[in-house]
Amino acid sequence: MNSRILIRSNAKLRIATYVFVLIVVASPIVLGKLNSHILSGMSFIALTSIASIVLLVKSPSYYISFCIWLWLLTPLIRRLIDFQSGFSVLNYYALAPIIATLLCLFSIDIIIKNIRTWSILLFSFIAVLYGYMLGVLKVGILPASHALTEWIVPLVISIYIASNWKIIEQMKGVFVNTLMLGISVVGLYSLVQYFYLPGWDAYWMKNIPMTSIGQPLPFQVRVFSTLNSPMVLGPIIAAGIIVTLNTRSIVGLIASSLGSIALLLSLVRSSWGALLLGLVVLSLFQISRSPDRFVKLTSKLLILLIALALGIGMSPLYERLEQRFDTMKSIKEDVSYEERQQLYNNVAEEALTEIVGKGLGAVGKSQVLKKGGTTKKTAFDSGILEIPLLLGLGGAILFFIPFVVVIYTTIKTPGLLRNEFYQSSLVVIIIYLAQLPFANRLTGPAGVILFMLIGFLLAARKYEKYNSSKKINADIAIS
């Protein structure tokens, strides 16, 4: 009877979550008619916050699911509203997923009670707060605070997931299902964007100072799907493919296929390379621990490659992708390589000898909030240089300690590596770190997905230890 009640309860929560998502997607119909970006922005934030609080109280699992949907869909919602109300430089809607995610801090009692589960993240937390204080002093409170949200929100949600280790199995199932559906939606919209390019996307592209995403025309756009940049889309899709491909569901294969097309159309070569690396590492895990799973994974990869080859070969995609691959062969034609090389030449010595740090907000898009801030390109195309430059060498070391510890402890916990999801989570951490020479993927929306997986690994390790101790105690009681 209890199991039936639980199943019904979960079904109701799942329905409630997707009703909330549909309301969010439909909200531009009403909000776009308000003709006030402040009013529509605040209304959107209120709507998403109320939904988040309801789910937070009812179910941590579906609260996490809703947060993922907000991070994936909010940029598209903003474009739909802008298309009706006129373009606004101020993006109030971007606060919605940030506030929704930070609402988990209302569960402070659970977080404090389980501090030992996530205590390793305090190293990164201290490093980020140090960087924020530096930023306030050196750059100003507005750019530093804007940058803080990019860095602190992923950490907060990771801590929340780790603190809910007792329900980790339910959370894991809901997370994987959300990611499979989310990657499918993002992949499908990428195809629409490339072949058709909806008016709201074209309108947004014409009004933003970003030349790296191509032309606002079909077949000439670097897809960013429901997100706001190919550089954000790339790592999220690569992570999603690693997780969804390594499941036993046909939906996972469909999601991986659609995600792969989106990743190709984004033309983010660092994420291409990261995905390839991830698939190699995942295959090595499978070979060493379960040859049967390796055979299944290889079969899925072959199906995926055949489908991609047929789809690309019979469409205009082939020409576009061939041009992008050609730039990898010829360094002279590779503009992004030249720019990155120049960045390393100019900043490497300063970044790698920066003891104190310049503080959050000193580089990147937060610069637009500085007094006399620029609207020109603010991207900083190297995470390896950005992190020590902002946090100082000591702060950078502190920030990376949890990554080293989580990778080491996961490998040393046999029970975790036998599970496909935790294998995938570990591989995602590795491929995110591998992309650091090209950009900082550890913050913002991409960082949220990464740190969610870190939270799952911390929770799983605690859950594994708890079950082991229970088994030992039970054996002692029997003997």
Short mmCIF file of C-alpha atoms in Angstrom, two decimals, residues 63-64 67-68 70-71 94-105 111 121 124-125 128-129 144-161 360 399 442-453 455:
data_model
loop_
_atom_site.label_atom_id
_atom_site.label_comp_id
_atom_site.label_asym_id
_atom_site.label_seq_id
_atom_site.Cartn_x
_atom_site.Cartn_y
_atom_site.Cartn_z
CA TYR A 63 12.85 20.86 -7.65
CA ILE A 64 16.22 19.96 -9.22
CA CYS A 67 15.86 24.20 -12.02
CA ILE A 68 17.45 22.36 -14.97
CA LEU A 70 14.87 26.97 -16.13
CA TRP A 71 18.57 27.04 -16.99
CA ALA A 94 18.38 35.79 -16.33
CA LEU A 95 17.80 36.26 -12.60
CA ALA A 96 15.01 33.66 -12.62
CA PRO A 97 17.15 30.47 -12.73
CA ILE A 98 19.69 32.05 -10.37
CA ILE A 99 17.06 32.90 -7.74
CA ALA A 100 15.25 29.58 -8.22
CA THR A 101 18.50 27.68 -7.63
CA LEU A 102 19.50 29.76 -4.60
CA LEU A 103 16.11 29.09 -2.99
CA CYS A 104 17.49 25.70 -1.94
CA LEU A 105 19.32 27.61 0.82
CA ILE A 111 22.57 21.43 4.56
CA LEU A 121 33.36 21.97 -1.36
CA SER A 124 36.02 26.16 -3.55
CA PHE A 125 33.48 28.18 -1.55
CA VAL A 128 35.10 32.18 -4.54
CA LEU A 129 34.25 34.39 -1.54
CA ALA A 144 31.88 41.55 -8.70
CA SER A 145 28.33 40.61 -7.63
CA HIS A 146 27.34 39.72 -11.19
CA ALA A 147 30.37 37.46 -11.48
CA LEU A 148 29.67 35.98 -8.04
CA THR A 149 26.34 34.56 -9.24
CA GLU A 150 28.18 32.75 -12.05
CA TRP A 151 30.57 31.14 -9.56
CA ILE A 152 28.52 30.58 -6.40
CA VAL A 153 25.22 29.20 -7.78
CA PRO A 154 26.79 25.94 -9.11
CA LEU A 155 28.44 25.38 -5.72
CA VAL A 156 25.19 25.97 -3.82
CA ILE A 157 23.18 23.46 -5.85
CA SER A 158 25.99 20.91 -5.52
CA ILE A 159 25.89 21.30 -1.73
CA TYR A 160 22.11 20.90 -1.73
CA ILE A 161 22.23 17.66 -3.75
CA LEU A 360 35.73 38.43 -9.64
CA PHE A 399 39.17 26.11 -5.87
CA LEU A 442 33.12 25.65 -14.49
CA THR A 443 30.79 28.61 -13.93
CA GLY A 444 27.39 29.79 -15.19
CA PRO A 445 24.80 27.42 -16.73
CA ALA A 446 27.45 24.90 -17.86
CA GLY A 447 28.92 24.95 -14.34
CA VAL A 448 25.50 24.23 -12.83
CA ILE A 449 25.28 20.90 -14.69
CA LEU A 450 28.87 20.03 -13.74
CA PHE A 451 28.45 20.79 -10.04
CA MET A 452 25.14 18.94 -9.92
CA LEU A 453 27.04 15.82 -10.98
CA GLY A 455 26.95 16.77 -5.78
#
